[in-house]
Amino acid sequence: MTQAQSTDTLRQEIRHWLADNVPSGWREAMTNVEQEAFAQAQRDWFRKLVDAGYATPHWPEGWHGGGRSLAEQKVIFEEVARADAPRLIMFFVSLYHAACTLFECGTQEQQDKYLPGIIEGQVWCQGFSEPNAGSDLASLKTRAERKGDRYVINGQKVWSTMAQYADRCLLLVRTDKSGPPQAGQTYLLLDMKAKGITVRPIHQITGDDEFSEVFFDDVEVPVEDRVGEEGNGWAVAQATLASERGLTLVELGQRMRYSLPMITAAMREAGREDDASLRHELGKLSARVDATCALADRYLMRRISGEEQVGDASIVKLYFAETLREFTRLGKRVAGLSGQYDRGFMRGATQETGNWMVDFMNSYNWSIAGGSNEIQRNIIAERMLGMPREPKTWKLEG
C-alpha cells in the first residue's frame, strides 16, 4: 500500500469515528456554561480521543496512539478541524508542551514518571509569563534557590492556562543573575499540589476564566525534577514553545477555512449578501485563509522532508495571527450593531464562534501567545534574512 493509500484509508477511518463520537450540539452546550461543566466535558472528550488513539499521534512509537508519520498526523488534525470537534484546551499543555519537552529534553526516568499520567488524564499548565515578563521571557524574576537536593521557589506567574485544574506545571525560574538573562534560567517540573502554591483564576470581561495567576511562597521542587542542566532553562523553553507550531497551526488554519460560511451567513442575516464592498473583502479573506493553510502545509512538508529552517514556523505563526484578526474584524463589520450584542461566551472553541466582538478581542491572543508578532518578525529578519540585530543593553533588577 502506498503512503497516499494509507493516509486515504486513515482519513476515512477517523472521519467515520468523528461522525459517531463528536459531542452533538457541543457549541450550544458550552455557551454560558460554568467552568466546572466545561472541565468535565473536556475530560470526557479527552478520554474518547485517548481510547481511540487519536490524542497522541505525535508521540513516539511505543506509546498508545503514537508512532504516526507526520503525514498521518496531518490527516488526523485536518479531520478533527473538518468535524468541528471541541478543542482540547485543558489538555493542550499536557499533550504538547509537557510531552514534547520531556521527549526532547527529559531523562528516561522523567519520561517514565510523568508521561503515563498524561495519558491517564493529568492536567499540566505552563509557568513562563510573569507580570513584567510576558513575551520577553529573558526578564523573568521568579527565583529558585538550591538548598541541598531541592530548589526553593518564590515569585509569581500569570496567564497560566487552566492552572486552576492543573496537577503539574512546566516552570521556568531564575537561578542566577550574574550573567546574561537567558543564561541564568532553569526549567523545573512542579507539583501543583505542593505547599506554598496559590492559584487565582483571572475573570475576564468576556466571561472566560481560562487563565490564572500563580503565586509561589517557599515552594520546594526536588532537583531530580529539573529538566536539563541548571542555567540551561532558556534552551529547554524554546523546545517547549516549538511544540505548539506546525500541526497545531495546520488544524487552526483548517478550522478557520471551515468557519468562512459563518461570515456569509452573517451577510445574509444582515441583508448584505449583495454588498459589493463586503463581497470583495470576503474574497480577499478567503484567499488569505487559503494562503494560511498553504503556508502551514508547506511548513509541515518541510519538516517531513527534513528541510525545515529556523524561522519557518515564525512565518506561519505570524501570518495565521494576522489572518485571524482580519477574519474576526470582517465578521464584526458584517454584523454591524448586532455584532456588538453579547451572545454568550463559548468554551472549547477557537476564535471563530460568531460572537463577533468577543471573537475580535480574543484574536489578539494569537498576536501575543507563543511569542508576539514583533518577536516573530525579529526572528524572520535576523535569523532568516540575516539582518543586523538591534543593539540591546541588558539590566536585570531585583
Coordinates of C-alpha atoms in Angstrom, one line a residue:
M1 CA 0.0 0.0 0.0
T2 CA 1.4 3.4 -1.0
Q3 CA 1.6 6.3 1.5
A4 CA -1.3 8.1 -0.3
Q5 CA -3.5 5.0 0.0
S6 CA -2.5 4.6 3.7
T7 CA -3.5 8.2 4.5
D8 CA -6.7 8.0 2.5
T9 CA -7.7 4.9 4.5
L10 CA -6.8 6.7 7.7
R11 CA -8.8 9.8 6.6
Q12 CA -11.9 7.7 6.1
E13 CA -11.4 5.8 9.3
I14 CA -11.1 8.9 11.5
R15 CA -13.9 10.7 9.6
H16 CA -16.3 7.9 10.4
W17 CA -15.1 7.8 14.0
L18 CA -15.6 11.6 14.4
A19 CA -19.1 11.4 12.9
D20 CA -20.0 8.9 15.6
N21 CA -18.2 10.5 18.6
V22 CA -18.1 14.3 18.3
P23 CA -20.4 15.5 21.1
S24 CA -23.7 16.6 19.4
G25 CA -24.5 20.2 20.0
W26 CA -21.4 20.9 22.0
R27 CA -21.2 24.5 20.9
E28 CA -24.6 25.3 22.4
A29 CA -23.9 23.2 25.4
M30 CA -20.7 25.0 26.1
T31 CA -22.1 28.5 25.7
N32 CA -22.7 30.4 29.1
V33 CA -21.7 27.2 30.9
E34 CA -19.8 27.2 34.2
Q35 CA -16.1 26.3 34.1
E36 CA -16.6 23.1 36.1
A37 CA -19.1 21.7 33.5
F38 CA -16.6 22.7 30.7
A39 CA -13.8 20.9 32.5
Q40 CA -15.8 17.7 32.8
A41 CA -16.7 17.9 29.1
Q42 CA -13.0 18.3 28.3
R43 CA -12.2 15.2 30.4
D44 CA -14.9 13.2 28.6
W45 CA -13.7 14.2 25.1
F46 CA -10.1 13.6 26.1
R47 CA -10.8 10.1 27.2
K48 CA -12.6 9.3 24.0
L49 CA -9.7 10.5 21.9
V50 CA -7.1 8.7 24.0
D51 CA -9.0 5.4 23.9
A52 CA -9.3 5.7 20.1
G53 CA -5.6 6.5 19.8
Y54 CA -6.2 10.0 18.2
A55 CA -5.0 12.2 21.1
T56 CA -1.3 11.2 20.9
P57 CA -0.4 10.6 17.2
H58 CA 2.6 12.9 17.6
W59 CA 4.1 10.8 20.4
P60 CA 6.8 8.3 19.5
E61 CA 6.1 4.6 18.7
G62 CA 5.6 2.5 21.8
W63 CA 3.2 4.9 23.4
H64 CA -0.6 4.4 23.0
G65 CA -1.6 6.1 19.7
G66 CA 2.0 7.2 18.9
G67 CA 4.3 6.4 16.1
R68 CA 2.3 8.1 13.4
S69 CA 4.1 9.7 10.5
L70 CA 3.8 13.5 10.1
A71 CA 1.6 12.9 7.0
E72 CA -0.8 10.8 9.1
Q73 CA -0.7 13.3 11.9
K74 CA -1.7 16.0 9.4
V75 CA -4.7 13.9 8.3
I76 CA -5.9 13.5 11.8
F77 CA -5.7 17.2 12.6
E78 CA -7.4 18.1 9.3
E79 CA -10.3 15.8 10.0
V80 CA -10.7 17.0 13.6
A81 CA -11.0 20.5 12.2
R82 CA -13.4 19.4 9.5
A83 CA -15.7 17.7 12.0
D84 CA -15.7 20.9 14.2
A85 CA -14.7 18.8 17.2
P86 CA -14.1 20.6 20.5
R87 CA -10.5 21.7 21.1
L88 CA -8.7 20.0 24.0
I89 CA -7.8 23.3 25.7
M90 CA -7.5 21.8 29.1
F91 CA -5.0 19.2 27.9
F92 CA -3.1 21.1 25.3
V93 CA -0.1 21.8 27.6
S94 CA -0.1 18.2 28.7
L95 CA -0.2 16.6 25.3
Y96 CA 2.2 19.0 23.5
H97 CA 4.3 21.3 25.7
A98 CA 4.9 18.8 28.5
A99 CA 5.1 15.7 26.5
C100 CA 7.3 17.1 23.7
T101 CA 9.6 18.8 26.2
L102 CA 10.1 15.5 28.1
F103 CA 10.7 13.5 24.8
E104 CA 13.2 16.0 23.6
C105 CA 15.0 17.2 26.8
G106 CA 13.8 15.0 29.7
T107 CA 15.6 11.9 31.2
Q108 CA 14.3 8.4 30.7
E109 CA 13.3 8.4 34.4
Q110 CA 11.3 11.6 33.9
Q111 CA 9.5 10.3 30.9
D112 CA 8.6 7.1 32.7
K113 CA 7.4 9.0 35.7
Y114 CA 5.2 11.6 34.0
L115 CA 4.1 10.6 30.6
P116 CA 1.8 7.7 31.7
G117 CA 0.0 10.2 33.9
I118 CA -0.7 12.5 30.9
I119 CA -2.4 9.6 29.0
E120 CA -4.4 8.9 32.2
G121 CA -5.7 12.5 32.2
Q122 CA -3.3 14.6 34.3
V123 CA -3.5 18.3 33.5
W124 CA -0.4 20.4 33.1
C125 CA -0.1 24.1 33.0
Q126 CA 2.8 26.4 31.9
G127 CA 4.6 28.8 34.3
F128 CA 6.5 31.1 31.9
S129 CA 4.9 34.5 31.7
E130 CA 5.1 37.0 34.6
P131 CA 3.5 40.4 35.2
N132 CA 6.6 42.1 33.7
A133 CA 7.9 39.2 31.6
G134 CA 5.3 38.1 29.1
S135 CA 6.7 37.6 25.6
D136 CA 10.1 38.8 27.0
L137 CA 11.0 35.7 29.0
A138 CA 14.5 37.0 29.4
S139 CA 13.1 39.4 32.0
L140 CA 11.6 36.8 34.3
K141 CA 12.3 37.2 38.0
T142 CA 10.7 34.2 39.8
R143 CA 13.6 33.0 41.9
A144 CA 14.8 29.4 42.7
E145 CA 17.5 28.9 45.3
R146 CA 19.1 25.5 45.6
K147 CA 19.2 24.1 49.1
G148 CA 20.7 20.6 49.0
D149 CA 18.6 18.3 46.9
R150 CA 15.8 20.9 46.5
Y151 CA 15.0 24.2 44.9
V152 CA 13.0 26.7 46.9
I153 CA 10.8 28.9 44.7
N154 CA 9.5 32.4 45.3
G155 CA 7.7 34.6 42.9
Q156 CA 4.6 34.9 40.6
K157 CA 3.4 33.7 37.2
V158 CA 0.5 34.9 35.2
W159 CA -1.7 33.9 32.2
S160 CA -1.3 30.2 33.0
T161 CA -4.0 28.4 31.0
M162 CA -6.2 26.1 33.1
A163 CA -3.8 26.3 36.1
Q164 CA -6.8 26.0 38.5
Y165 CA -7.2 22.4 37.3
A166 CA -3.5 21.5 36.8
D167 CA -1.8 18.7 38.5
R168 CA 1.7 19.8 37.4
C169 CA 3.4 22.8 35.9
L170 CA 6.3 23.5 33.5
L171 CA 8.1 26.1 35.5
L172 CA 10.8 28.5 34.2
V173 CA 12.7 30.2 37.1
R174 CA 15.8 32.3 37.6
T175 CA 18.7 30.6 39.4
D176 CA 21.5 33.1 38.6
K177 CA 21.5 36.9 38.0
S178 CA 25.2 37.3 37.3
G179 CA 25.4 36.8 33.5
P180 CA 23.1 37.3 30.5
P181 CA 19.5 36.9 31.5
Q182 CA 18.9 33.8 29.4
A183 CA 21.9 32.1 30.9
G184 CA 20.5 32.2 34.4
Q185 CA 17.3 30.3 33.9
T186 CA 16.4 26.8 35.0
Y187 CA 13.5 24.6 33.9
L188 CA 11.6 22.6 36.6
L189 CA 8.6 20.2 36.8
L190 CA 6.4 21.4 39.6
D191 CA 3.8 19.5 41.6
M192 CA 0.8 22.0 41.7
K193 CA -0.3 20.5 45.0
A194 CA 2.9 21.4 46.8
K195 CA 2.8 23.5 49.9
G196 CA 3.1 27.3 49.3
I197 CA 1.2 27.5 45.9
T198 CA -1.7 29.8 45.5
V199 CA -3.8 29.8 42.2
R200 CA -6.1 32.7 41.4
P201 CA -8.3 32.4 38.2
I202 CA -8.4 35.6 36.2
H203 CA -12.0 36.5 35.4
Q204 CA -12.2 38.3 32.1
I205 CA -14.7 40.7 30.7
T206 CA -15.7 38.2 28.1
G207 CA -16.9 35.8 30.8
D208 CA -14.0 33.4 30.4
D209 CA -11.7 32.4 33.3
E210 CA -9.3 30.2 31.3
F211 CA -6.2 31.9 32.7
S212 CA -4.8 32.1 36.2
E213 CA -2.1 33.8 38.2
V214 CA 0.0 31.6 40.4
F215 CA 2.0 32.6 43.5
F216 CA 4.9 30.7 45.0
D217 CA 5.9 31.1 48.6
D218 CA 8.9 28.9 49.6
V219 CA 7.7 26.1 47.3
E220 CA 10.1 23.2 47.2
V221 CA 10.9 21.2 44.0
P222 CA 13.3 18.2 44.0
V223 CA 16.4 18.6 41.9
E224 CA 15.5 15.4 40.1
D225 CA 12.6 17.3 38.6
R226 CA 14.9 19.7 36.8
V227 CA 14.9 19.3 33.0
G228 CA 18.3 19.8 31.6
E229 CA 21.2 21.4 33.4
E230 CA 20.9 24.3 35.8
G231 CA 21.1 27.5 33.9
N232 CA 20.0 25.9 30.6
G233 CA 16.3 26.6 31.0
W234 CA 16.1 29.0 28.1
A235 CA 17.1 26.3 25.6
V236 CA 14.6 23.9 27.1
A237 CA 11.9 26.5 27.0
Q238 CA 12.5 27.0 23.2
A239 CA 11.8 23.3 22.7
T240 CA 8.6 23.7 24.7
L241 CA 7.4 26.7 22.6
A242 CA 8.3 25.0 19.3
S243 CA 6.0 22.1 20.1
E244 CA 2.9 24.2 19.5
R245 CA 3.8 25.1 15.9
G246 CA 3.3 23.0 12.8
L247 CA 0.4 20.6 13.4
T248 CA -1.5 23.0 15.7
L249 CA -1.5 25.7 13.0
V250 CA -2.5 23.2 10.4
E251 CA -5.5 22.4 12.5
L252 CA -6.3 26.0 13.3
G253 CA -5.9 27.1 9.7
Q254 CA -8.4 24.4 8.6
R255 CA -10.8 25.4 11.3
M256 CA -10.7 29.0 10.0
R257 CA -11.4 27.7 6.5
Y258 CA -14.4 25.7 7.6
S259 CA -15.7 28.7 9.5
L260 CA -15.9 31.0 6.5
P261 CA -19.6 30.2 6.0
M262 CA -20.2 32.0 9.3
I263 CA -19.4 35.3 7.6
T264 CA -21.6 34.5 4.6
A265 CA -24.4 33.6 7.0
A266 CA -23.9 36.9 8.8
M267 CA -24.1 38.7 5.5
R268 CA -27.5 37.1 4.7
E269 CA -28.7 37.8 8.2
A270 CA -27.9 41.4 7.8
G271 CA -29.4 41.6 4.3
R272 CA -26.0 42.5 2.9
E273 CA -25.2 39.4 0.7
D274 CA -25.2 41.6 -2.4
D275 CA -23.0 44.3 -0.8
A276 CA -20.1 44.6 -3.4
S277 CA -17.7 46.0 -0.8
L278 CA -18.3 43.1 1.6
R279 CA -18.1 40.6 -1.2
H280 CA -14.8 42.0 -2.2
E281 CA -13.5 41.8 1.4
L282 CA -14.8 38.3 1.7
G283 CA -13.0 37.2 -1.4
K284 CA -9.7 38.7 -0.2
L285 CA -10.2 37.0 3.2
S286 CA -10.9 33.6 1.5
A287 CA -7.7 33.9 -0.4
R288 CA -5.8 34.8 2.7
V289 CA -7.2 31.9 4.6
D290 CA -6.2 29.5 1.8
A291 CA -2.7 31.0 1.9
T292 CA -2.6 30.4 5.6
C293 CA -3.5 26.8 5.1
A294 CA -1.0 26.5 2.3
L295 CA 1.8 28.0 4.4
A296 CA 1.1 25.6 7.3
D297 CA 1.0 22.7 4.8
R298 CA 4.3 23.8 3.2
Y299 CA 5.9 24.1 6.7
L300 CA 4.8 20.6 7.6
M301 CA 6.1 19.2 4.4
R302 CA 9.5 20.9 5.0
R303 CA 9.5 19.1 8.4
I304 CA 8.6 15.8 6.9
S305 CA 11.4 16.1 4.3
G306 CA 14.0 17.4 6.8
E307 CA 14.2 20.8 5.1
E308 CA 12.8 23.0 7.9
Q309 CA 14.8 26.1 8.6
V310 CA 14.9 28.5 11.6
G311 CA 12.1 31.0 11.1
D312 CA 9.8 28.8 9.0
A313 CA 7.4 28.3 12.0
S314 CA 7.5 32.1 12.7
I315 CA 6.2 32.8 9.2
V316 CA 3.3 30.5 9.7
K317 CA 2.5 31.8 13.2
L318 CA 2.7 35.5 12.2
Y319 CA 0.6 35.0 9.1
F320 CA -2.0 33.0 11.0
A321 CA -2.3 35.6 13.7
E322 CA -2.8 38.4 11.2
T323 CA -5.3 36.4 9.2
L324 CA -7.3 35.6 12.3
R325 CA -7.5 39.3 13.1
E326 CA -8.8 40.0 9.6
F327 CA -11.4 37.2 9.9
T328 CA -12.9 38.4 13.1
R329 CA -12.7 42.1 12.0
L330 CA -14.7 41.3 8.9
G331 CA -17.3 39.3 10.9
K332 CA -17.7 42.2 13.2
R333 CA -18.1 44.6 10.3
V334 CA -20.6 42.5 8.5
A335 CA -22.7 42.0 11.6
G336 CA -22.9 45.7 12.3
L337 CA -24.6 46.8 15.5
S338 CA -25.9 43.2 16.2
G339 CA -22.3 42.1 16.3
Q340 CA -21.9 44.2 19.5
Y341 CA -24.5 42.1 21.3
D342 CA -23.4 39.7 23.9
R343 CA -24.3 36.2 22.6
G344 CA -22.7 34.4 25.5
F345 CA -19.2 33.1 25.8
M346 CA -18.5 29.7 24.2
R347 CA -15.9 27.5 25.9
G348 CA -13.7 25.0 24.0
A349 CA -13.9 26.8 20.6
T350 CA -11.4 28.8 18.6
Q351 CA -11.9 32.5 17.9
E352 CA -14.5 31.8 15.2
T353 CA -17.7 31.4 17.2
G354 CA -19.9 34.1 15.5
N355 CA -19.9 36.1 18.8
W356 CA -18.0 38.7 16.7
M357 CA -17.0 41.3 19.3
V358 CA -15.6 38.6 21.6
D359 CA -14.0 36.8 18.7
F360 CA -12.3 40.0 17.7
M361 CA -11.0 40.7 21.2
N362 CA -9.8 37.1 21.6
S363 CA -8.0 37.2 18.2
Y364 CA -5.4 39.4 19.9
N365 CA -4.4 36.3 22.0
W366 CA -2.6 34.9 18.9
S367 CA -0.7 38.1 18.4
I368 CA 0.9 37.6 21.8
A369 CA 0.8 33.9 22.9
G370 CA 3.7 31.7 22.0
G371 CA 5.8 34.7 21.0
S372 CA 4.3 38.0 20.0
N373 CA 4.1 39.2 16.3
E374 CA 7.0 41.5 17.0
I375 CA 9.2 38.7 18.2
Q376 CA 8.2 36.6 15.1
R377 CA 9.3 39.4 12.8
N378 CA 12.6 39.7 14.6
I379 CA 13.2 36.0 14.2
I380 CA 12.4 36.2 10.5
A381 CA 14.5 39.4 10.0
E382 CA 17.6 38.3 12.0
R383 CA 17.7 34.6 11.6
M384 CA 16.3 34.1 8.1
L385 CA 17.1 37.3 6.3
G386 CA 20.4 37.9 8.0
M387 CA 19.6 41.5 9.0
P388 CA 21.6 43.0 11.9
R389 CA 20.4 42.5 15.4
E390 CA 19.1 45.5 17.3
P391 CA 21.6 46.5 20.0
K392 CA 20.4 45.6 23.5
T393 CA 21.5 46.7 26.9
W394 CA 20.5 44.1 29.5
K395 CA 19.8 45.2 33.0
L396 CA 18.3 42.8 35.4
E397 CA 16.8 44.3 38.5
G398 CA 15.9 42.7 41.8

